[in-house]
CSV table of N, CA and C in Angstrom, one decimal:
chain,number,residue,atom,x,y,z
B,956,UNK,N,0.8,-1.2,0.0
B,956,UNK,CA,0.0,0.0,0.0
B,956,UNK,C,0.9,1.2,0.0
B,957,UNK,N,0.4,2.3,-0.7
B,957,UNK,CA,1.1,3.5,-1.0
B,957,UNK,C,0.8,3.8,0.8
B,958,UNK,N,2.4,4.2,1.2
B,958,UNK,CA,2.3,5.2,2.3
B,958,UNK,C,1.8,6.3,3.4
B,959,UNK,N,1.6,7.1,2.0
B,959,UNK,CA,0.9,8.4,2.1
B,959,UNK,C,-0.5,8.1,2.3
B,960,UNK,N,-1.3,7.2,0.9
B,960,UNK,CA,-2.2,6.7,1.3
B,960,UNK,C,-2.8,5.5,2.7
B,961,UNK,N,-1.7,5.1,3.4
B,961,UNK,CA,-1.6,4.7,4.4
B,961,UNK,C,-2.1,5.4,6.0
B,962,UNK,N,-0.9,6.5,5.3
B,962,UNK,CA,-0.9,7.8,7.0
B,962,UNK,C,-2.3,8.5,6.3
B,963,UNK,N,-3.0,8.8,5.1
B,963,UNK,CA,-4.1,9.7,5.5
B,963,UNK,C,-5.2,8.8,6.0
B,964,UNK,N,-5.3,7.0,5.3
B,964,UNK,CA,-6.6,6.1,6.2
B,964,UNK,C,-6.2,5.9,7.9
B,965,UNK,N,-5.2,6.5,8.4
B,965,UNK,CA,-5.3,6.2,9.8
B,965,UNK,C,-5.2,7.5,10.4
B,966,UNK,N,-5.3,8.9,9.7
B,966,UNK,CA,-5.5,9.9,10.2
B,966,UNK,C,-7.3,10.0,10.2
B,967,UNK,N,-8.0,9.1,9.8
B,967,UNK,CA,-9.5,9.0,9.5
B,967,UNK,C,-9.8,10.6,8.8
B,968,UNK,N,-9.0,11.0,7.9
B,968,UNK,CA,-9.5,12.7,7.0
B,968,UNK,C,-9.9,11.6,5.8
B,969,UNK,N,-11.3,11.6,5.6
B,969,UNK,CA,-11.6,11.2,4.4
B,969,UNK,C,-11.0,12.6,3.0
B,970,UNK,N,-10.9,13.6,3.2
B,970,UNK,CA,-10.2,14.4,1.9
B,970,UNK,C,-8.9,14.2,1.9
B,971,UNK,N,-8.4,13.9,3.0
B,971,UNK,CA,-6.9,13.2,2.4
B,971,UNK,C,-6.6,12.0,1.9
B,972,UNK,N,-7.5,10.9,2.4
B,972,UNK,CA,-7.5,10.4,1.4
B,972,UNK,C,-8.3,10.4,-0.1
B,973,UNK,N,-9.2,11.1,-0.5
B,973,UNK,CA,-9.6,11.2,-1.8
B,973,UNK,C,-8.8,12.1,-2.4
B,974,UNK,N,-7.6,13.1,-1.9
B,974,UNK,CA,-6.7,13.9,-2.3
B,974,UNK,C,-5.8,12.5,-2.8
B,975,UNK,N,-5.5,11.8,-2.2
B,975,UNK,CA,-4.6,11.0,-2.1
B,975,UNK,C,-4.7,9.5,-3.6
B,976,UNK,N,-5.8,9.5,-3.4
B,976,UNK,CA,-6.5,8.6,-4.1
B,976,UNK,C,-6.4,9.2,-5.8
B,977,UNK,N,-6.7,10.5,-5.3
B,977,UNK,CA,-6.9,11.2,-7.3
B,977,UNK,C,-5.3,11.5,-7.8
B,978,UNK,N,-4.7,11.3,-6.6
B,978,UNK,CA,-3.1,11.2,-7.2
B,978,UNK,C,-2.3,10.7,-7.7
B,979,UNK,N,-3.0,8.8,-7.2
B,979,UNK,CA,-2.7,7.7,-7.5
B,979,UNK,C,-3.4,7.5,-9.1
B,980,UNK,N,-4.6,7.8,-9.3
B,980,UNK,CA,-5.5,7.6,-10.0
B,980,UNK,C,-4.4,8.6,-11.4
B,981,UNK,N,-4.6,10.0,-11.5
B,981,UNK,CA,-3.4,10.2,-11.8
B,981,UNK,C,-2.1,9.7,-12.5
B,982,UNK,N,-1.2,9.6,-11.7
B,982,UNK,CA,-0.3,9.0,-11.9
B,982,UNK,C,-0.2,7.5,-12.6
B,983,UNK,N,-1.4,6.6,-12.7
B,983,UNK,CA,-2.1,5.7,-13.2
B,983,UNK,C,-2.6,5.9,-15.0
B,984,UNK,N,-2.8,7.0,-14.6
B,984,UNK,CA,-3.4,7.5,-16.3
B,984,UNK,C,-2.2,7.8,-17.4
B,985,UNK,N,-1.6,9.1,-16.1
B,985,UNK,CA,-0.1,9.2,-16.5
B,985,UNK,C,0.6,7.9,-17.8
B,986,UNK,N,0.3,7.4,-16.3
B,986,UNK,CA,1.5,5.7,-16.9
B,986,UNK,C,1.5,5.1,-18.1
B,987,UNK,N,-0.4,5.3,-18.5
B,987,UNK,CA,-1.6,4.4,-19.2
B,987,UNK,C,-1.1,4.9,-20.3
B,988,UNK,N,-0.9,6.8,-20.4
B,988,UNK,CA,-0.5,7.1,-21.3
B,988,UNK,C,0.6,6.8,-22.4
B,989,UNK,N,1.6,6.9,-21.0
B,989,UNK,CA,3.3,6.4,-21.9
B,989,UNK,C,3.2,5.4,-22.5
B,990,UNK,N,2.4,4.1,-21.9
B,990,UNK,CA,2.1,3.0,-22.5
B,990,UNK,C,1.9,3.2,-23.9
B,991,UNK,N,0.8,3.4,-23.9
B,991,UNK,CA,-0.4,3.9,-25.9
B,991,UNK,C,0.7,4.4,-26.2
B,992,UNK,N,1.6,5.5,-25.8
B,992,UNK,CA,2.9,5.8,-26.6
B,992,UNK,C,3.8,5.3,-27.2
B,993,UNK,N,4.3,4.6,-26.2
B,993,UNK,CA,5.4,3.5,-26.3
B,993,UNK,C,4.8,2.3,-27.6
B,994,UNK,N,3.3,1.9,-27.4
B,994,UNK,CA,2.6,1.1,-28.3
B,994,UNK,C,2.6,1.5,-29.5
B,995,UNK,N,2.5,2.7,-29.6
B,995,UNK,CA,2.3,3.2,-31.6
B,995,UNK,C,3.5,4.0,-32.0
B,996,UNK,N,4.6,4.0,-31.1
B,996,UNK,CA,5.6,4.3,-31.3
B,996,UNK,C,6.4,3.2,-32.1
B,997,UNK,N,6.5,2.0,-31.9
B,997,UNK,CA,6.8,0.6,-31.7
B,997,UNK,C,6.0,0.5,-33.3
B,998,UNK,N,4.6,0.9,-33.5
B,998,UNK,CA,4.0,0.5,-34.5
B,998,UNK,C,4.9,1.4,-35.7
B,999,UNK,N,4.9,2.3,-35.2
B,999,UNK,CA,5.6,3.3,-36.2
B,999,UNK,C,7.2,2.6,-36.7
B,1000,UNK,N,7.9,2.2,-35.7
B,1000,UNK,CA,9.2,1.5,-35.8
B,1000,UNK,C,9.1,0.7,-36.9
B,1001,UNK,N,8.0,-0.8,-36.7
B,1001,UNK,CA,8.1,-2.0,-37.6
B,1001,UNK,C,7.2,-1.0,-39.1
B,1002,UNK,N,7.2,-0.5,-39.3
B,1002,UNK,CA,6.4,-0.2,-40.5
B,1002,UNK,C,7.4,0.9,-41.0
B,1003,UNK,N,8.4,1.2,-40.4
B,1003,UNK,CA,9.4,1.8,-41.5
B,1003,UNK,C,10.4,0.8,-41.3
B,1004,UNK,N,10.5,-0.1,-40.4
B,1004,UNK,CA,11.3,-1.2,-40.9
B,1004,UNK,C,10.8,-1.7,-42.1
B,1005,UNK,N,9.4,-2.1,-42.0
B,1005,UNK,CA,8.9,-2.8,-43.6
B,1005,UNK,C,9.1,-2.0,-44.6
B,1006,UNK,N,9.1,-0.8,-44.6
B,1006,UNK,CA,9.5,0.1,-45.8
B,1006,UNK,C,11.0,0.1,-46.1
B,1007,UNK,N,12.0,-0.1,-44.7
B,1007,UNK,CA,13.1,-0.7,-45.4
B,1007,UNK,C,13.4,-1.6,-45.9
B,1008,UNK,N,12.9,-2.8,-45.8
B,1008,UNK,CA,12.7,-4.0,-46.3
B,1008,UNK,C,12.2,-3.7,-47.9
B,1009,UNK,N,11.1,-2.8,-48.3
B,1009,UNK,CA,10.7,-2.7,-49.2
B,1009,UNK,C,11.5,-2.0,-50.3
B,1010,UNK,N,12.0,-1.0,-49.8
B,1010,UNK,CA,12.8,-0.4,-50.3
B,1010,UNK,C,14.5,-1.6,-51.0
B,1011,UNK,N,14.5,-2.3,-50.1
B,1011,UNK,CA,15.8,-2.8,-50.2
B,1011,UNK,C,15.8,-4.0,-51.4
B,1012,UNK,N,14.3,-4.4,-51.4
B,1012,UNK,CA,13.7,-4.8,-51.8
B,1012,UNK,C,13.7,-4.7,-53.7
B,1013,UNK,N,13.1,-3.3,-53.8
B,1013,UNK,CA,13.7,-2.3,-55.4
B,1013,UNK,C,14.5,-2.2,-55.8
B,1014,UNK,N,15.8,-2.2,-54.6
B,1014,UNK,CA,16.8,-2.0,-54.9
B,1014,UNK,C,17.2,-3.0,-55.7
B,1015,UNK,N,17.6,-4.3,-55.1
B,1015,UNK,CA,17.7,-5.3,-55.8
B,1015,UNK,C,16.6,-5.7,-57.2
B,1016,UNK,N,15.8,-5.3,-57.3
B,1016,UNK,CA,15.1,-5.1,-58.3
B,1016,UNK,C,15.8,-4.3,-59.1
B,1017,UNK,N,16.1,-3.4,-59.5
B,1017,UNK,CA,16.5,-2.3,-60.0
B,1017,UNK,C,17.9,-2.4,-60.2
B,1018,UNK,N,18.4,-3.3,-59.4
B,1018,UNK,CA,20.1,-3.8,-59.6
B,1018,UNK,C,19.8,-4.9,-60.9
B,1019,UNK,N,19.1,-6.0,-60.5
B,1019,UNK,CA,18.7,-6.7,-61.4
B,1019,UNK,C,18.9,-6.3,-63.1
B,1020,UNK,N,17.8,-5.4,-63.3
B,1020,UNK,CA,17.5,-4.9,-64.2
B,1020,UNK,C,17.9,-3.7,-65.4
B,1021,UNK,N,19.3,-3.1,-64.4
B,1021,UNK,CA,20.4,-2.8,-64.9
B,1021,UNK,C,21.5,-3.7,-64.6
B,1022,UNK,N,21.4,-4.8,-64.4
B,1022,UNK,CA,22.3,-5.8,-64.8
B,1022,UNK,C,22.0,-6.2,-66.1
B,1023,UNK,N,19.8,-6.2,-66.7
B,1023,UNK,CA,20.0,-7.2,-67.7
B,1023,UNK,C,20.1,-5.4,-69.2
B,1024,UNK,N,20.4,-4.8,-68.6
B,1024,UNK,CA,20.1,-3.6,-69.7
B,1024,UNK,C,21.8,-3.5,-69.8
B,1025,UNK,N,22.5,-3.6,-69.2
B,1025,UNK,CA,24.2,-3.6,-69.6
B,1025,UNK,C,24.0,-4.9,-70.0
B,1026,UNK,N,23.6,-6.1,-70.2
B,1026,UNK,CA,23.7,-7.8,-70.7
B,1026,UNK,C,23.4,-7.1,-71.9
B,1027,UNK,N,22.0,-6.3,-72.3
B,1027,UNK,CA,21.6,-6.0,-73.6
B,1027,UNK,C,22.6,-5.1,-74.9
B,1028,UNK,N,23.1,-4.3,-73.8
B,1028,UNK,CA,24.1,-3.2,-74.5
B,1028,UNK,C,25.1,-3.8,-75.1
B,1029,UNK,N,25.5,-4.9,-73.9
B,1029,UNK,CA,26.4,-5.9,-74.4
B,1029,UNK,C,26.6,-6.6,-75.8
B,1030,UNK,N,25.4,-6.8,-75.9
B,1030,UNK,CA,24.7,-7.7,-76.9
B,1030,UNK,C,24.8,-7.3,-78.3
B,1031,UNK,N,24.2,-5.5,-78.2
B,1031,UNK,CA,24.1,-5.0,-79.1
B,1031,UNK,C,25.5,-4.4,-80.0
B,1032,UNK,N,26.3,-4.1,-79.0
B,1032,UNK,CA,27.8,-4.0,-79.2
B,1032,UNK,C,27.9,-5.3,-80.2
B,1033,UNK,N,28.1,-6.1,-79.4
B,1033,UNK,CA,28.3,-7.7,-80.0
B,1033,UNK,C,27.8,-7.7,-81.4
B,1034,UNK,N,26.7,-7.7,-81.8
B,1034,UNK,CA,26.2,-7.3,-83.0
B,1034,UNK,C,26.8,-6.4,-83.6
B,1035,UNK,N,27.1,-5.2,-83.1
B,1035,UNK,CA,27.6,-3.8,-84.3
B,1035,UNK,C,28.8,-4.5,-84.8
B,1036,UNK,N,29.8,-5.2,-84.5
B,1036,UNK,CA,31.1,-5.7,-84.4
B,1036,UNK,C,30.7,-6.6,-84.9
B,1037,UNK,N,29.9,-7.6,-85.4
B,1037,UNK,CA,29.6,-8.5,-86.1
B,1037,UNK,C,29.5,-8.3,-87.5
B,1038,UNK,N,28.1,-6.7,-87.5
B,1038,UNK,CA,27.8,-6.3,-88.9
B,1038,UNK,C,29.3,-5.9,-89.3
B,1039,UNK,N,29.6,-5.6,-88.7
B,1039,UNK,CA,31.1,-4.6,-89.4
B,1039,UNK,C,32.0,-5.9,-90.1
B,1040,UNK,N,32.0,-6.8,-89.5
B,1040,UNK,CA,33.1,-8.1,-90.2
B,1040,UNK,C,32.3,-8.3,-91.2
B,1041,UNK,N,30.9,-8.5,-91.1
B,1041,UNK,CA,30.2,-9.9,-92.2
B,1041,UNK,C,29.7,-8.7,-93.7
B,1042,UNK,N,29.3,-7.3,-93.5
B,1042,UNK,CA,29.1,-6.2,-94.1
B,1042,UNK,C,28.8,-5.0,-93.5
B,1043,UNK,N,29.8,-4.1,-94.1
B,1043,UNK,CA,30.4,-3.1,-93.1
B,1043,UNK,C,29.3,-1.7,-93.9
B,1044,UNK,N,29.0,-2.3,-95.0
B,1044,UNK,CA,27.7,-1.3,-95.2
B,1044,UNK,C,26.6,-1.4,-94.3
B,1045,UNK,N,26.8,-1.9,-93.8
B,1045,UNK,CA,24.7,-2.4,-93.0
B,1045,UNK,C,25.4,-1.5,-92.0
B,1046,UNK,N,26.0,-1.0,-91.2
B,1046,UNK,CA,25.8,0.2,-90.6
B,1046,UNK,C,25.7,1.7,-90.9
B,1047,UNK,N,26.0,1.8,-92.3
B,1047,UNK,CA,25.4,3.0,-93.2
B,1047,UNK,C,24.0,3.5,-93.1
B,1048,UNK,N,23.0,2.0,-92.7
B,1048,UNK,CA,21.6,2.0,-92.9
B,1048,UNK,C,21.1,3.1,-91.9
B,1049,UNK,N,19.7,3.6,-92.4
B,1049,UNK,CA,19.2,4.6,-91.8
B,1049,UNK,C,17.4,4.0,-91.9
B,1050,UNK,N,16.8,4.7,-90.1
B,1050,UNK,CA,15.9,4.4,-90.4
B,1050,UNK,C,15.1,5.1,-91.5
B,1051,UNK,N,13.6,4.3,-91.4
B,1051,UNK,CA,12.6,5.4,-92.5
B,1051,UNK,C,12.3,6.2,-92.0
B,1052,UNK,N,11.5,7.5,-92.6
B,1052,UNK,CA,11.1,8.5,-92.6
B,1052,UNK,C,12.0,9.9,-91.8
B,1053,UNK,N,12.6,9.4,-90.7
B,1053,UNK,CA,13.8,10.4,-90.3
B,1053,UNK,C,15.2,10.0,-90.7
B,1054,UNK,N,14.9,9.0,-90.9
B,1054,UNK,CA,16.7,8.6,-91.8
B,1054,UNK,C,17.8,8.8,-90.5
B,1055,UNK,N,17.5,8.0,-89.0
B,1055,UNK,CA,18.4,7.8,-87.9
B,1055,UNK,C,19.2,6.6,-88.6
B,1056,UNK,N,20.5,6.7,-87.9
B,1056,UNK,CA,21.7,6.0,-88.4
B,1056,UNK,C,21.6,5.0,-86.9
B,1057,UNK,N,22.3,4.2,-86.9
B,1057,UNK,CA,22.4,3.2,-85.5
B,1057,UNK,C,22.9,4.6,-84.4
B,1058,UNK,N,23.7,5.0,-84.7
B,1058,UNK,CA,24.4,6.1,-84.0
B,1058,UNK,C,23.4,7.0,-83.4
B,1059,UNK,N,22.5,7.8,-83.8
B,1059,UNK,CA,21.5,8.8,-83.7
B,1059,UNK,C,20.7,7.7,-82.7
B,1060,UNK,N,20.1,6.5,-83.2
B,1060,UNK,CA,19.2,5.7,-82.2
B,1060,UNK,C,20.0,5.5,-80.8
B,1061,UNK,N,21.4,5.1,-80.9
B,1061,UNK,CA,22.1,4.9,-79.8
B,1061,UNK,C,22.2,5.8,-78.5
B,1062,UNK,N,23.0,7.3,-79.4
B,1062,UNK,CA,22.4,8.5,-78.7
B,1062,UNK,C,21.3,9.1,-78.2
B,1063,UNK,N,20.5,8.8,-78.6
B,1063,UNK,CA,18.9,8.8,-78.3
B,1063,UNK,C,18.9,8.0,-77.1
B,1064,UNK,N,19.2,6.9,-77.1
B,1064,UNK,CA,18.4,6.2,-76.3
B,1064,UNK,C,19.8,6.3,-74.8
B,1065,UNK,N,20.9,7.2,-75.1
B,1065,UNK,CA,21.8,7.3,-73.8
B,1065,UNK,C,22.4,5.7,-74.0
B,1066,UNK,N,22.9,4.8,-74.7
B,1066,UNK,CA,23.7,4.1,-74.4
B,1066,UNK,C,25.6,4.2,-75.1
B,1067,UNK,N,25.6,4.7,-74.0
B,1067,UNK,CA,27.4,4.8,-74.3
B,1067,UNK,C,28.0,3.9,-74.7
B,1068,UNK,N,27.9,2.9,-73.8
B,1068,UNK,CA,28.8,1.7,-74.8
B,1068,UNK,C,28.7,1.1,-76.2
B,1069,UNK,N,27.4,1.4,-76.4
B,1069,UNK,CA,26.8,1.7,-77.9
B,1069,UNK,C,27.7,2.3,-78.7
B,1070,UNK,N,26.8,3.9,-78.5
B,1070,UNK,CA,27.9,5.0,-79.0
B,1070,UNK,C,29.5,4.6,-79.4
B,1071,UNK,N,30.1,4.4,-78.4
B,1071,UNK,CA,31.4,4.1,-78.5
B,1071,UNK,C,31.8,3.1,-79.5
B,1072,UNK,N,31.4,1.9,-79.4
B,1072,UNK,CA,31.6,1.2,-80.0
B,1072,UNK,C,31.2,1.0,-82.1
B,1073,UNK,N,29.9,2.2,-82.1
B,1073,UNK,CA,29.6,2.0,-83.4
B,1073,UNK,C,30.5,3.1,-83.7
B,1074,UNK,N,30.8,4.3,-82.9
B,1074,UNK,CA,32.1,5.5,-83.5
B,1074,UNK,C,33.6,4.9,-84.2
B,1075,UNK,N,34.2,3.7,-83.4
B,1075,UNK,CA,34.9,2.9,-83.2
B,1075,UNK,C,35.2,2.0,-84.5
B,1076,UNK,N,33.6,1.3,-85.2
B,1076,UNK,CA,33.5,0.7,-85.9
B,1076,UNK,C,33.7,1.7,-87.0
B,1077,UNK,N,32.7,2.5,-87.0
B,1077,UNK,CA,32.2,3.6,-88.0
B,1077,UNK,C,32.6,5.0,-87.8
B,1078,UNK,N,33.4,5.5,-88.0
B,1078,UNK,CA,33.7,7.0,-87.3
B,1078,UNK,C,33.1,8.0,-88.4
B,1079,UNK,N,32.6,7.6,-89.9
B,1079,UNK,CA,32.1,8.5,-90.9
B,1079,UNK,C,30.8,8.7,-90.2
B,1080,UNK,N,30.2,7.9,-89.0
B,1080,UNK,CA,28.5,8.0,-88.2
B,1080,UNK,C,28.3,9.4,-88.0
B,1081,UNK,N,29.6,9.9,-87.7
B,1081,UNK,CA,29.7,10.7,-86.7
B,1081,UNK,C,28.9,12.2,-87.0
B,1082,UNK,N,29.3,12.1,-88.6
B,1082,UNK,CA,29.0,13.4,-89.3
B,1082,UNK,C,27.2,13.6,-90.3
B,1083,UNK,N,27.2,12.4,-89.8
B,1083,UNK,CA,25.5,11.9,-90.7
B,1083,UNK,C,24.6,12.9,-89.9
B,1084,UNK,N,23.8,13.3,-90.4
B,1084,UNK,CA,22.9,14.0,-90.4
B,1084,UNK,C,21.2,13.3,-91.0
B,1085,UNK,N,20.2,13.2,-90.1
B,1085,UNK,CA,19.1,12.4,-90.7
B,1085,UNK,C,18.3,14.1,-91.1
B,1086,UNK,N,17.1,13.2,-91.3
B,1086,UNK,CA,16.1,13.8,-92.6
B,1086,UNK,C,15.6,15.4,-91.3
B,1087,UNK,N,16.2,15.7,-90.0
B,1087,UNK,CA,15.7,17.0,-90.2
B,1087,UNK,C,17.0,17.7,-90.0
B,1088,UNK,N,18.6,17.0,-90.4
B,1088,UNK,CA,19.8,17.8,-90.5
B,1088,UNK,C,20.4,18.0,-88.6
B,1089,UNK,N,19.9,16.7,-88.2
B,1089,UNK,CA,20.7,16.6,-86.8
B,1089,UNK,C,21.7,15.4,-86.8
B,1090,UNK,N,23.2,15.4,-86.3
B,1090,UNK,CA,23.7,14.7,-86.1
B,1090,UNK,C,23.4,13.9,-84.9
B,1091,UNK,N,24.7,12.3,-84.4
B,1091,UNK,CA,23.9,12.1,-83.2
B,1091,UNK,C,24.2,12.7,-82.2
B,1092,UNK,N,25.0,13.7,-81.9
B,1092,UNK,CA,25.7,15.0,-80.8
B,1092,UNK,C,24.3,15.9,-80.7
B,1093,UNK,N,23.5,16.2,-81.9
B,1093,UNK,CA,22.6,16.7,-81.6
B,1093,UNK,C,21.2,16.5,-80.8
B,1094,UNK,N,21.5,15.0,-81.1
B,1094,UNK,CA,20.1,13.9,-80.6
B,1094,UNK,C,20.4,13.9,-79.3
B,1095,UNK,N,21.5,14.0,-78.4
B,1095,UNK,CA,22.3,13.0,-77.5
B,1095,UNK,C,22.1,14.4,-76.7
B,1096,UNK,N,22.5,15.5,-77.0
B,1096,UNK,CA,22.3,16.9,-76.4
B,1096,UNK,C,20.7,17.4,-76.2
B,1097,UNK,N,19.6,16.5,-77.1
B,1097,UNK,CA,18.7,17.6,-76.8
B,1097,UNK,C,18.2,16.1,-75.9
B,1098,UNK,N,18.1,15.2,-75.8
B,1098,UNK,CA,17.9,14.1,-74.9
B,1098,UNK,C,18.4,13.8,-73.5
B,1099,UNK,N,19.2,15.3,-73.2
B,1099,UNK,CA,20.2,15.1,-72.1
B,1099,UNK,C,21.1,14.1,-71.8
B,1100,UNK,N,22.2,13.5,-72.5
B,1100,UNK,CA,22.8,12.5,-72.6
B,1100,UNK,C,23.9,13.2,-72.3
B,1101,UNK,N,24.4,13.5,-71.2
B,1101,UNK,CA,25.5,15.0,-71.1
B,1101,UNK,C,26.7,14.1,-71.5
B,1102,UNK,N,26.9,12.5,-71.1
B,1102,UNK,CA,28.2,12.2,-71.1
B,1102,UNK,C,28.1,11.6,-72.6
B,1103,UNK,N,27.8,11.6,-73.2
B,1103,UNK,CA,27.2,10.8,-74.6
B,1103,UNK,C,27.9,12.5,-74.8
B,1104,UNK,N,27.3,13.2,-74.9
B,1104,UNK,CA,27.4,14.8,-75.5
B,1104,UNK,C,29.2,15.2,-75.5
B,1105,UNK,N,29.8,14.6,-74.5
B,1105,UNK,CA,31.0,14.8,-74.3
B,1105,UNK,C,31.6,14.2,-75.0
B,1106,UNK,N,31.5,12.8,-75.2
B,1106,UNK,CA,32.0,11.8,-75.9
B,1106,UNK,C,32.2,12.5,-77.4
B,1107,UNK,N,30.9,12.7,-78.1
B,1107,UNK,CA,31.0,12.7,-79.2
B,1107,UNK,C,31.8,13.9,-79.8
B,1108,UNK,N,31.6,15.2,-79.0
B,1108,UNK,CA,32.6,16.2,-79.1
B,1108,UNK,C,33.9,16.3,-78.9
B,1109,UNK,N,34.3,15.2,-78.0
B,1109,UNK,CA,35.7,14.6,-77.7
B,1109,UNK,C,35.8,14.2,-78.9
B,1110,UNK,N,35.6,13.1,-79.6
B,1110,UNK,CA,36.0,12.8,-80.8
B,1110,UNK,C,35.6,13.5,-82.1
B,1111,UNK,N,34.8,14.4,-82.1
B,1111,UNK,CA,34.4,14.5,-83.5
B,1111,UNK,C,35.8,16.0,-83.5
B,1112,UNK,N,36.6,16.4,-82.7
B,1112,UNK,CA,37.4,17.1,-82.3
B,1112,UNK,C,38.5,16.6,-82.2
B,1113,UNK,N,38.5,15.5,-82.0
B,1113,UNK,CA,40.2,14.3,-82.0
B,1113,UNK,C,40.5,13.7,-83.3
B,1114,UNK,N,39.2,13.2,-83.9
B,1114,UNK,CA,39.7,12.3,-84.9
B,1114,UNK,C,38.9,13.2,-86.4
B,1115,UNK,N,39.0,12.2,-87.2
B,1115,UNK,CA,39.0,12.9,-89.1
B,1115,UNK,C,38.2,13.2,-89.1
B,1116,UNK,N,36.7,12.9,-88.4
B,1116,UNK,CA,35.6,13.3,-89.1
B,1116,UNK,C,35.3,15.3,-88.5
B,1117,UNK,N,34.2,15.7,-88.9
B,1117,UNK,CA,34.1,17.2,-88.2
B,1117,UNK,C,32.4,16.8,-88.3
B,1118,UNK,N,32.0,17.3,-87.4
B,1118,UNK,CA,30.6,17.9,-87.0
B,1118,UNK,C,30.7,19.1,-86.5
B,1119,UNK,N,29.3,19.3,-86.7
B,1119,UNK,CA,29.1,21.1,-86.2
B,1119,UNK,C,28.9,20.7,-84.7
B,1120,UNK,N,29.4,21.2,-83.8
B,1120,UNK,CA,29.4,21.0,-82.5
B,1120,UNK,C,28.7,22.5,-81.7
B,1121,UNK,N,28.1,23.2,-83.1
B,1121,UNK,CA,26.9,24.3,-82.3
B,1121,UNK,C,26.2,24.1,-82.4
């Protein structure tokens, strides 16, 4: 038994004890509170745990999936380097209606290893211009491809060919 509540039941003051009593009661509620606290506090813990889990989750998703988009780059490399041995014209080809070179599509679509590799094969790409008079530096710049954009101005400035690099 609380103490206090002890000395006011043998002083017989019924308000000291109900003084006494509402302080216990009190302190009770107090407690009740920190509890519910402590409880959805805890809730709140495991549920950004599960969002790190989820998150970690995408990640490896997303690791995945630029693992299989460099397998693909790979691939396509593999191919450019093929056409070039078996006929070294089939990289000349241009699509229809805008007349994109492999180059232009590559740039477009931000794959560097691409790029590099058909420049490599083909360095005349460099200067092609399709059906509205853009090279791929131009494709590659307005698609924000900054390091693509570098690349190609590094070379079209290093080696034989010239592009307008305004």
């Amino acid at each position: 038994m609380d103490p206090r509540l002890y000395e006011a039941a043998t002083s017989r003051s019924v308000d000291r004890i109900k003084k006494r009593i509402d302080r216990i009661k009190e302190r009770v509620d107090d407690t009740s509170r920190r509890v519910d606290s402590i409880k959805e506090h805890i809730v709140c813990i495991k549920e950004h745990n599960d969002r790190i889990k989820e998150g970690n989750g995408l990640i490896k998703k997303r690791n995945g999936l630029i693992k299989k988009r460099n397998d693909l780059i790979k691939k396509q490399v593999d191919i450019v380097k093929e056409l070039k041995k078996e006929n070294p014209n089939l990289l000349l080809g241009v699509t229809p209606v805008l007349e994109n070179t492999i180059l232009h599509l590559a740039a477009k679509r931000g794959c560097k290893d691409l790029v590099k590799e058909v420049c490599k094969q083909c360095e005349s790409l460099l200067a092609m211009t399709n059906s509205k008079g853009d090279t791929a530096l131009h494709i590659a710049a307005r698609a924000g491809h900054l390091s693509i954009v570098k690349f190609l101005v590094e070379k079209s400035t290093s080696g034989s060919s010239f592009i307008d690099v305004e």
